[in-house]
Each structure stands twice: as structure tokens, then as C-alpha cells.
Amino acid sequence: VGWNEKQKVRTMVQTVDANTLKHLDNYEIAASIFKNKWQRTKEKINRKGEIETPSHDFVKTYAAREIISGNIARGSPFFHGFSNYMTNKETREQLLYERKELSEMVDKAIFDEENQRILISSCHEAWRRRLGQLGDRARSESADFNSLARREFERLRVSMSRCKNASSLRETLVDFWSRTGPLPSLQEHWPQMLSLLNESNWRVAKDLALLALASYKPANKDEEIALAGESDQKGE
């Protein structure tokens, strides 16, 4: 919350009845993953050997836990509105720093429908294959893999974020999936996936697709290095 020197300002108060709260299991999972941590900054020493800025401790908090907790308190799925957070530059950068924890959350979370988990895993697999293709291209053309991966991530993120209806989202996701060859999970569960891409549920699918991009677990060190720089890219 923001404050001035004289008075703190409370921005929101919400009372929650845990006995009737839906998705409470996911709050327990999130609380165990996104734990606050004490961290210490290094002291800065000037050219004269004098301490310019002393070392100090601070608490590291997680944006994802705040988002997830707020959603659950309102009775919504833990990933509700994730596409909006991936559009906002400030929250997007913070969430991408929390990739490792987001990946663990996706693995352990309880979803209302199994097709929601399948959509995420299909996007993960498609993105893994796409990064493999970019790695092959970088080696054959002596190109910079980091730049290729970051540009492609941003292209995907923006194209998904700009989807305004079920039709545009279907077109974007099908194009994404088709670029990397057949995906077994999609082939096996395609009828169930179609129910996520209709007029009633496409916003859920959009949130899930962008969550998948943010929670992708790098397959190797090269991917880890490349994807660590995503938050430096400029986007909408």
C-alpha cells in the first residue's frame, strides 16, 4: 500500500469465510511455494574504500501469491485474469522473475477441469519444441539464440494478449500448436479442448495460455539464459 509520512493508507479490506471458500486447497499450495524470504543486499564501496551504501536486509515477496490469494478470496480460479497481468509491463516483469515458482504451482495446483491442465501442458510442449527449432536455426545460421527466443516469446505473448474473442484466440493457439508438429496430448483430448475455446470459456483459455508461457520450465541452460531476459523486451 502507498503511504505518506503522516498516515498510512489501507487500500482494501476483505473478509473471507474459509469454511465456504472454493479453491482453498490452491491457496495452501501457493502459500507453501511463494514464501516470503529475507534477503541481504551487498554493501557498495567507493573508490576511496569507504562504504557508500551499507548492506541491509529486506523481505522478498511474490506478486504471484498476491494475485493467486486475491483470486481465491473472491472465489475465482487461481489463474483468473492472468492475461491482464501479462499485458501490464510492471506485473509481467515480476511474474517472469517468478517462473520457477509458477512452474511448481502449475504442476501442483488443482484445476476445475482436466482440460485446463491439458491446455497448459500442450502450450508448454509446443513452446519447448519451438525453442528447439530456434536453437537449430541459431546453429545453422550462426545467429544469436537469445535474441531469437526473446523475440519469439514477445511475439507469442502479444498475439495472445490481443485476442478479443473466441475466434481470434482459436486462430492464435492453433497456429502456435501447428508450427511444431502433432502434439499427442491435443490429439487425444481435442474434443475436450474445443469446449475451452468456445464463446463461453475463451477468456479462461486465454488466461491459461499466458500462464503457460510464464510458467514454462526451461529444458536446458541455454533456454534458461535466453528466457531470463524476457522482461527486458518492450511490448504492449
mmCIF file of C-alpha atoms in Angstrom:
data_model
loop_
_atom_site.group_PDB
_atom_site.id
_atom_site.type_symbol
_atom_site.label_atom_id
_atom_site.label_comp_id
_atom_site.label_asym_id
_atom_site.label_seq_id
_atom_site.Cartn_x
_atom_site.Cartn_y
_atom_site.Cartn_z
ATOM 1 C CA VAL A 1 0.000 0.000 0.000
ATOM 2 C CA GLY A 2 1.037 3.578 -0.587
ATOM 3 C CA TRP A 3 1.566 5.960 2.299
ATOM 4 C CA ASN A 4 2.826 9.412 3.185
ATOM 5 C CA GLU A 5 4.958 10.474 6.127
ATOM 6 C CA LYS A 6 1.985 11.133 8.367
ATOM 7 C CA GLN A 7 -0.595 8.494 7.581
ATOM 8 C CA LYS A 8 -0.710 5.002 6.139
ATOM 9 C CA VAL A 9 -3.499 4.303 3.668
ATOM 10 C CA ARG A 10 -5.355 0.995 3.626
ATOM 11 C CA THR A 11 -6.425 0.243 0.048
ATOM 12 C CA MET A 12 -8.718 -2.744 0.586
ATOM 13 C CA VAL A 13 -10.224 -4.882 3.325
ATOM 14 C CA GLN A 14 -11.919 -8.179 2.566
ATOM 15 C CA THR A 15 -13.491 -10.654 4.961
ATOM 16 C CA VAL A 16 -13.376 -14.275 3.852
ATOM 17 C CA ASP A 17 -15.227 -17.265 5.295
ATOM 18 C CA ALA A 18 -12.729 -20.089 4.844
ATOM 19 C CA ASN A 19 -15.402 -22.717 5.558
ATOM 20 C CA THR A 20 -17.279 -21.881 2.363
ATOM 21 C CA LEU A 21 -14.358 -20.760 0.231
ATOM 22 C CA LYS A 22 -13.804 -22.556 -3.054
ATOM 23 C CA HIS A 23 -10.278 -23.367 -4.262
ATOM 24 C CA LEU A 24 -8.854 -23.142 -0.722
ATOM 25 C CA ASP A 25 -6.547 -26.085 -1.414
ATOM 26 C CA ASN A 26 -4.825 -23.986 -4.059
ATOM 27 C CA TYR A 27 -4.207 -21.241 -1.508
ATOM 28 C CA GLU A 28 -2.424 -23.745 0.730
ATOM 29 C CA ILE A 29 -0.324 -24.859 -2.233
ATOM 30 C CA ALA A 30 0.523 -21.264 -3.165
ATOM 31 C CA ALA A 31 1.395 -20.366 0.433
ATOM 32 C CA SER A 32 3.871 -23.256 0.562
ATOM 33 C CA ILE A 33 5.530 -22.280 -2.741
ATOM 34 C CA PHE A 34 5.585 -18.467 -2.693
ATOM 35 C CA LYS A 35 7.099 -17.953 0.753
ATOM 36 C CA ASN A 36 8.456 -14.580 1.789
ATOM 37 C CA LYS A 37 12.243 -14.621 2.082
ATOM 38 C CA TRP A 38 14.798 -12.482 3.839
ATOM 39 C CA GLN A 39 17.489 -11.224 1.509
ATOM 40 C CA ARG A 40 20.584 -9.121 2.076
ATOM 41 C CA THR A 41 21.971 -6.512 -0.297
ATOM 42 C CA LYS A 42 25.731 -6.147 -0.731
ATOM 43 C CA GLU A 43 27.387 -3.025 0.581
ATOM 44 C CA LYS A 44 28.695 -0.567 -2.004
ATOM 45 C CA ILE A 45 32.221 0.745 -1.587
ATOM 46 C CA ASN A 46 33.534 3.799 -3.431
ATOM 47 C CA ARG A 47 36.997 4.252 -4.932
ATOM 48 C CA LYS A 48 38.370 5.524 -1.630
ATOM 49 C CA GLY A 49 37.409 2.277 0.078
ATOM 50 C CA GLU A 50 34.626 3.969 2.012
ATOM 51 C CA ILE A 51 31.223 2.351 2.458
ATOM 52 C CA GLU A 52 28.867 4.315 0.241
ATOM 53 C CA THR A 53 25.755 2.225 0.847
ATOM 54 C CA PRO A 54 25.708 -0.209 3.773
ATOM 55 C CA SER A 55 24.390 -3.728 3.441
ATOM 56 C CA HIS A 56 20.819 -4.192 4.600
ATOM 57 C CA ASP A 57 18.158 -6.885 4.850
ATOM 58 C CA PHE A 58 14.766 -6.797 3.167
ATOM 59 C CA VAL A 59 11.823 -9.127 2.663
ATOM 60 C CA LYS A 60 11.310 -10.550 -0.824
ATOM 61 C CA THR A 61 7.618 -11.017 -1.614
ATOM 62 C CA TYR A 62 5.909 -12.626 -4.614
ATOM 63 C CA ALA A 63 3.489 -10.926 -6.987
ATOM 64 C CA ALA A 64 2.040 -14.300 -7.938
ATOM 65 C CA ARG A 65 0.994 -15.070 -4.365
ATOM 66 C CA GLU A 66 -0.868 -11.778 -4.117
ATOM 67 C CA ILE A 67 -2.659 -12.459 -7.419
ATOM 68 C CA ILE A 68 -3.491 -16.053 -6.513
ATOM 69 C CA SER A 69 -4.665 -15.166 -2.995
ATOM 70 C CA GLY A 70 -6.897 -12.373 -4.263
ATOM 71 C CA ASN A 71 -8.487 -14.648 -6.836
ATOM 72 C CA ILE A 72 -9.181 -17.388 -4.317
ATOM 73 C CA ALA A 73 -10.593 -14.905 -1.792
ATOM 74 C CA ARG A 74 -13.073 -13.819 -4.487
ATOM 75 C CA GLY A 75 -13.987 -17.436 -5.267
ATOM 76 C CA SER A 76 -12.252 -17.417 -8.658
ATOM 77 C CA PRO A 77 -9.708 -19.872 -10.130
ATOM 78 C CA PHE A 78 -6.176 -19.072 -9.033
ATOM 79 C CA PHE A 79 -5.173 -18.009 -12.578
ATOM 80 C CA HIS A 80 -8.142 -15.684 -13.175
ATOM 81 C CA GLY A 81 -7.146 -12.503 -15.043
ATOM 82 C CA PHE A 82 -3.613 -13.721 -15.666
ATOM 83 C CA SER A 83 -3.706 -12.378 -19.218
ATOM 84 C CA ASN A 84 -4.211 -8.859 -17.842
ATOM 85 C CA TYR A 85 -1.169 -9.186 -15.590
ATOM 86 C CA MET A 86 0.915 -10.385 -18.549
ATOM 87 C CA THR A 87 -0.138 -7.302 -20.516
ATOM 88 C CA ASN A 88 0.910 -4.871 -17.788
ATOM 89 C CA LYS A 89 4.693 -4.327 -18.044
ATOM 90 C CA GLU A 90 5.319 -3.974 -14.307
ATOM 91 C CA THR A 91 3.457 -7.101 -13.206
ATOM 92 C CA ARG A 92 4.708 -9.075 -16.222
ATOM 93 C CA GLU A 93 8.333 -8.424 -15.346
ATOM 94 C CA GLN A 94 7.778 -9.514 -11.759
ATOM 95 C CA LEU A 95 5.905 -12.669 -12.754
ATOM 96 C CA LEU A 96 8.641 -13.700 -15.174
ATOM 97 C CA TYR A 97 11.167 -13.447 -12.351
ATOM 98 C CA GLU A 98 8.945 -15.948 -10.519
ATOM 99 C CA ARG A 99 8.959 -18.511 -13.345
ATOM 100 C CA LYS A 100 10.361 -21.350 -11.223
ATOM 101 C CA GLU A 101 7.681 -20.952 -8.555
ATOM 102 C CA LEU A 102 4.908 -20.526 -11.148
ATOM 103 C CA SER A 103 6.015 -23.772 -12.790
ATOM 104 C CA GLU A 104 5.749 -25.573 -9.467
ATOM 105 C CA MET A 105 2.326 -24.027 -8.824
ATOM 106 C CA VAL A 106 1.008 -25.246 -12.182
ATOM 107 C CA ASP A 107 2.328 -28.755 -11.503
ATOM 108 C CA LYS A 108 0.714 -28.991 -8.057
ATOM 109 C CA ALA A 109 -2.465 -26.922 -8.481
ATOM 110 C CA ILE A 110 -5.953 -28.378 -8.529
ATOM 111 C CA PHE A 111 -7.874 -27.404 -11.671
ATOM 112 C CA ASP A 112 -11.651 -27.383 -12.016
ATOM 113 C CA GLU A 113 -11.418 -29.258 -15.313
ATOM 114 C CA GLU A 114 -8.664 -31.541 -16.592
ATOM 115 C CA ASN A 115 -8.731 -29.834 -19.989
ATOM 116 C CA GLN A 116 -7.350 -26.706 -18.274
ATOM 117 C CA ARG A 117 -4.226 -28.600 -17.249
ATOM 118 C CA ILE A 118 -4.003 -30.194 -20.711
ATOM 119 C CA LEU A 119 -4.077 -26.779 -22.399
ATOM 120 C CA ILE A 120 -1.160 -25.612 -20.261
ATOM 121 C CA SER A 121 0.871 -28.774 -20.877
ATOM 122 C CA SER A 122 0.181 -28.538 -24.624
ATOM 123 C CA CYS A 123 1.434 -24.950 -24.689
ATOM 124 C CA HIS A 124 4.497 -25.988 -22.682
ATOM 125 C CA GLU A 125 5.286 -28.769 -25.162
ATOM 126 C CA ALA A 126 4.712 -26.538 -28.187
ATOM 127 C CA TRP A 127 6.949 -23.835 -26.730
ATOM 128 C CA ARG A 128 9.655 -26.393 -25.897
ATOM 129 C CA ARG A 129 9.628 -27.630 -29.494
ATOM 130 C CA ARG A 130 9.599 -24.085 -30.847
ATOM 131 C CA LEU A 131 12.670 -23.230 -28.788
ATOM 132 C CA GLY A 132 14.322 -26.364 -30.176
ATOM 133 C CA GLN A 133 13.595 -25.139 -33.703
ATOM 134 C CA LEU A 134 15.081 -21.747 -32.882
ATOM 135 C CA GLY A 135 18.157 -23.451 -31.434
ATOM 136 C CA ASP A 136 18.639 -25.373 -34.686
ATOM 137 C CA ARG A 137 18.234 -22.158 -36.657
ATOM 138 C CA ALA A 138 20.757 -20.341 -34.463
ATOM 139 C CA ARG A 139 23.343 -23.047 -35.014
ATOM 140 C CA SER A 140 22.794 -23.343 -38.773
ATOM 141 C CA GLU A 141 22.751 -19.578 -39.390
ATOM 142 C CA SER A 142 25.274 -18.586 -36.694
ATOM 143 C CA ALA A 143 22.513 -16.459 -35.167
ATOM 144 C CA ASP A 144 22.019 -15.388 -31.558
ATOM 145 C CA PHE A 145 19.682 -17.881 -29.868
ATOM 146 C CA ASN A 146 18.913 -15.490 -27.011
ATOM 147 C CA SER A 147 17.604 -12.827 -29.376
ATOM 148 C CA LEU A 148 15.588 -15.321 -31.415
ATOM 149 C CA ALA A 149 13.969 -16.828 -28.308
ATOM 150 C CA ARG A 150 13.142 -13.488 -26.725
ATOM 151 C CA ARG A 151 11.621 -12.066 -29.901
ATOM 152 C CA GLU A 152 9.507 -15.188 -30.389
ATOM 153 C CA PHE A 153 8.330 -15.105 -26.775
ATOM 154 C CA GLU A 154 7.267 -11.497 -27.174
ATOM 155 C CA ARG A 155 5.529 -12.223 -30.473
ATOM 156 C CA LEU A 156 3.539 -15.026 -28.859
ATOM 157 C CA ARG A 157 2.728 -13.022 -25.747
ATOM 158 C CA VAL A 158 1.464 -10.041 -27.715
ATOM 159 C CA SER A 159 -0.564 -12.140 -30.174
ATOM 160 C CA MET A 160 -2.263 -13.980 -27.295
ATOM 161 C CA SER A 161 -2.829 -10.779 -25.317
ATOM 162 C CA ARG A 162 -4.515 -9.087 -28.292
ATOM 163 C CA CYS A 163 -7.139 -11.804 -28.740
ATOM 164 C CA LYS A 164 -10.541 -10.203 -28.161
ATOM 165 C CA ASN A 165 -12.877 -13.127 -28.863
ATOM 166 C CA ALA A 166 -13.027 -16.903 -29.162
ATOM 167 C CA SER A 167 -12.336 -16.892 -32.890
ATOM 168 C CA SER A 168 -9.097 -14.877 -32.652
ATOM 169 C CA LEU A 169 -7.869 -16.970 -29.726
ATOM 170 C CA ARG A 170 -8.550 -20.239 -31.565
ATOM 171 C CA GLU A 171 -6.673 -18.937 -34.601
ATOM 172 C CA THR A 172 -3.695 -17.847 -32.472
ATOM 173 C CA LEU A 173 -3.442 -21.065 -30.461
ATOM 174 C CA VAL A 174 -3.929 -23.381 -33.435
ATOM 175 C CA ASP A 175 -1.202 -21.502 -35.310
ATOM 176 C CA PHE A 176 1.096 -21.811 -32.263
ATOM 177 C CA TRP A 177 0.443 -25.528 -31.874
ATOM 178 C CA SER A 178 0.677 -26.327 -35.593
ATOM 179 C CA ARG A 179 4.140 -24.815 -36.054
ATOM 180 C CA THR A 180 5.783 -27.587 -34.034
ATOM 181 C CA GLY A 181 4.120 -30.718 -35.406
ATOM 182 C CA PRO A 182 1.493 -33.026 -33.867
ATOM 183 C CA LEU A 183 1.036 -32.785 -30.091
ATOM 184 C CA PRO A 184 -0.137 -36.134 -28.629
ATOM 185 C CA SER A 185 -1.986 -34.535 -25.699
ATOM 186 C CA LEU A 186 -4.006 -32.357 -28.084
ATOM 187 C CA GLN A 187 -4.765 -35.193 -30.487
ATOM 188 C CA GLU A 188 -6.016 -37.378 -27.670
ATOM 189 C CA HIS A 189 -8.130 -34.730 -25.945
ATOM 190 C CA TRP A 190 -9.157 -32.425 -28.798
ATOM 191 C CA PRO A 191 -12.937 -32.689 -28.157
ATOM 192 C CA GLN A 192 -12.410 -31.581 -24.546
ATOM 193 C CA MET A 193 -10.139 -28.765 -25.686
ATOM 194 C CA LEU A 194 -12.784 -27.384 -28.023
ATOM 195 C CA SER A 195 -15.044 -26.692 -25.044
ATOM 196 C CA LEU A 196 -12.356 -24.326 -23.702
ATOM 197 C CA LEU A 197 -12.189 -22.408 -26.959
ATOM 198 C CA ASN A 198 -15.873 -21.568 -27.335
ATOM 199 C CA GLU A 199 -17.643 -18.279 -26.674
ATOM 200 C CA SER A 200 -18.283 -19.156 -23.034
ATOM 201 C CA ASN A 201 -14.784 -20.175 -21.974
ATOM 202 C CA TRP A 202 -12.273 -18.478 -24.277
ATOM 203 C CA ARG A 203 -11.219 -15.953 -21.618
ATOM 204 C CA VAL A 204 -10.298 -18.855 -19.329
ATOM 205 C CA ALA A 205 -8.250 -20.377 -22.158
ATOM 206 C CA LYS A 206 -6.515 -17.037 -22.757
ATOM 207 C CA ASP A 207 -5.515 -16.804 -19.091
ATOM 208 C CA LEU A 208 -4.250 -20.393 -19.191
ATOM 209 C CA ALA A 209 -2.237 -19.889 -22.383
ATOM 210 C CA LEU A 210 -0.422 -16.857 -20.979
ATOM 211 C CA LEU A 211 0.103 -18.645 -17.675
ATOM 212 C CA ALA A 212 1.705 -21.448 -19.686
ATOM 213 C CA LEU A 213 4.176 -19.013 -21.281
ATOM 214 C CA ALA A 214 5.102 -17.524 -17.902
ATOM 215 C CA SER A 215 5.420 -20.901 -16.141
ATOM 216 C CA TYR A 216 7.425 -22.770 -18.779
ATOM 217 C CA LYS A 217 10.334 -24.653 -17.206
ATOM 218 C CA PRO A 218 13.489 -24.288 -19.348
ATOM 219 C CA ALA A 219 14.757 -27.593 -20.717
ATOM 220 C CA ASN A 220 18.436 -26.609 -20.552
ATOM 221 C CA LYS A 221 20.835 -23.862 -19.535
ATOM 222 C CA ASP A 222 20.650 -22.113 -22.917
ATOM 223 C CA GLU A 223 16.870 -21.759 -22.617
ATOM 224 C CA GLU A 224 17.192 -20.595 -19.018
ATOM 225 C CA ILE A 225 19.618 -17.830 -20.005
ATOM 226 C CA ALA A 226 17.530 -16.782 -23.017
ATOM 227 C CA LEU A 227 14.237 -16.638 -21.157
ATOM 228 C CA ALA A 228 15.743 -14.770 -18.197
ATOM 229 C CA GLY A 229 15.866 -11.666 -20.389
ATOM 230 C CA GLU A 230 12.216 -11.631 -21.455
ATOM 231 C CA SER A 231 11.291 -8.881 -19.060
ATOM 232 C CA ASP A 232 13.697 -6.518 -20.821
ATOM 233 C CA GLN A 233 11.671 -6.720 -24.025
ATOM 234 C CA LYS A 234 9.273 -3.916 -24.885
ATOM 235 C CA GLY A 235 5.674 -4.852 -25.552
ATOM 236 C CA GLU A 236 2.168 -3.670 -25.191
#
